[in-house]
CSV table of C-alpha atoms in Angstrom, one decimal:
chain,number,residue,atom,x,y,z
A,30,MET,CA,-77.9,77.1,131.2
A,31,ARG,CA,-75.0,79.5,131.5
A,32,LEU,CA,-71.5,78.3,130.6
A,33,GLU,CA,-68.5,80.4,131.3
A,34,ILE,CA,-65.2,79.8,129.5
A,35,GLU,CA,-62.0,81.4,130.6
A,36,SER,CA,-60.1,83.5,128.1
A,37,THR,CA,-56.9,82.1,126.7
A,38,THR,CA,-54.4,83.1,124.1
A,39,ASP,CA,-54.7,79.8,122.3
A,40,GLY,CA,-57.5,79.0,119.9
A,41,LEU,CA,-59.8,76.0,120.0
A,42,ARG,CA,-60.6,73.9,117.0
A,43,ARG,CA,-64.4,73.7,116.3
A,44,GLU,CA,-64.4,69.9,116.9
A,45,SER,CA,-62.9,70.5,120.4
A,46,ALA,CA,-65.5,73.2,121.2
A,47,GLU,CA,-68.3,70.9,120.1
A,48,ALA,CA,-67.0,68.0,122.2
A,49,TYR,CA,-66.7,70.3,125.2
A,50,LEU,CA,-70.2,71.6,124.9
A,51,GLU,CA,-71.5,68.0,124.3
A,52,ALA,CA,-69.8,66.9,127.5
A,53,GLU,CA,-71.5,69.8,129.3
A,54,GLY,CA,-74.9,68.4,128.3
A,55,PHE,CA,-75.7,70.4,125.1
A,56,GLU,CA,-77.5,68.6,122.3
A,57,ASP,CA,-75.9,68.5,118.8
A,58,SER,CA,-78.5,70.8,117.3
A,59,THR,CA,-78.1,73.3,120.1
A,60,ILE,CA,-74.3,73.3,119.8
A,61,GLU,CA,-74.4,74.1,116.1
A,62,VAL,CA,-76.9,77.0,116.6
A,63,ALA,CA,-75.1,78.3,119.6
A,64,LEU,CA,-71.7,78.4,117.9
A,65,GLU,CA,-73.1,80.1,114.8
A,66,GLU,CA,-74.9,82.7,116.9
A,67,LEU,CA,-71.7,83.4,118.9
A,68,LEU,CA,-69.8,83.8,115.6
A,69,ASN,CA,-72.5,86.1,114.0
A,70,ARG,CA,-72.7,88.3,117.1
A,71,GLY,CA,-68.9,88.7,117.4
A,72,TYR,CA,-68.4,86.9,120.7
A,73,ILE,CA,-66.0,84.4,119.1
A,74,TYR,CA,-64.0,84.6,115.9
A,75,VAL,CA,-62.0,82.1,113.8
A,76,VAL,CA,-58.3,82.4,113.0
A,77,ASN,CA,-56.4,79.6,111.2
A,78,GLU,CA,-59.3,77.3,111.8
A,79,GLU,CA,-59.3,77.9,115.5
A,80,MET,CA,-62.1,79.6,117.5
A,81,ARG,CA,-61.1,82.4,119.8
A,82,LEU,CA,-63.0,84.5,122.3
A,83,ALA,CA,-63.3,88.1,121.4
A,84,ASN,CA,-62.1,90.6,124.0
A,85,SER,CA,-64.8,91.6,126.5
A,86,ASP,CA,-65.1,95.0,128.2
A,87,THR,CA,-67.0,93.5,131.1
């Protein structure tokens, strides 16, 4: 499953990101793993407890 999220200047609290992914059909265990992988790989980052998308060159 591929999920695309549009870039914004606002951050998203982790709870909101988890709720969004759950509404899109992701299971709880998958959500946790996916968010951690995105953080570890630098696709998202956290500022003031809000998740943000890293700038993409593509």
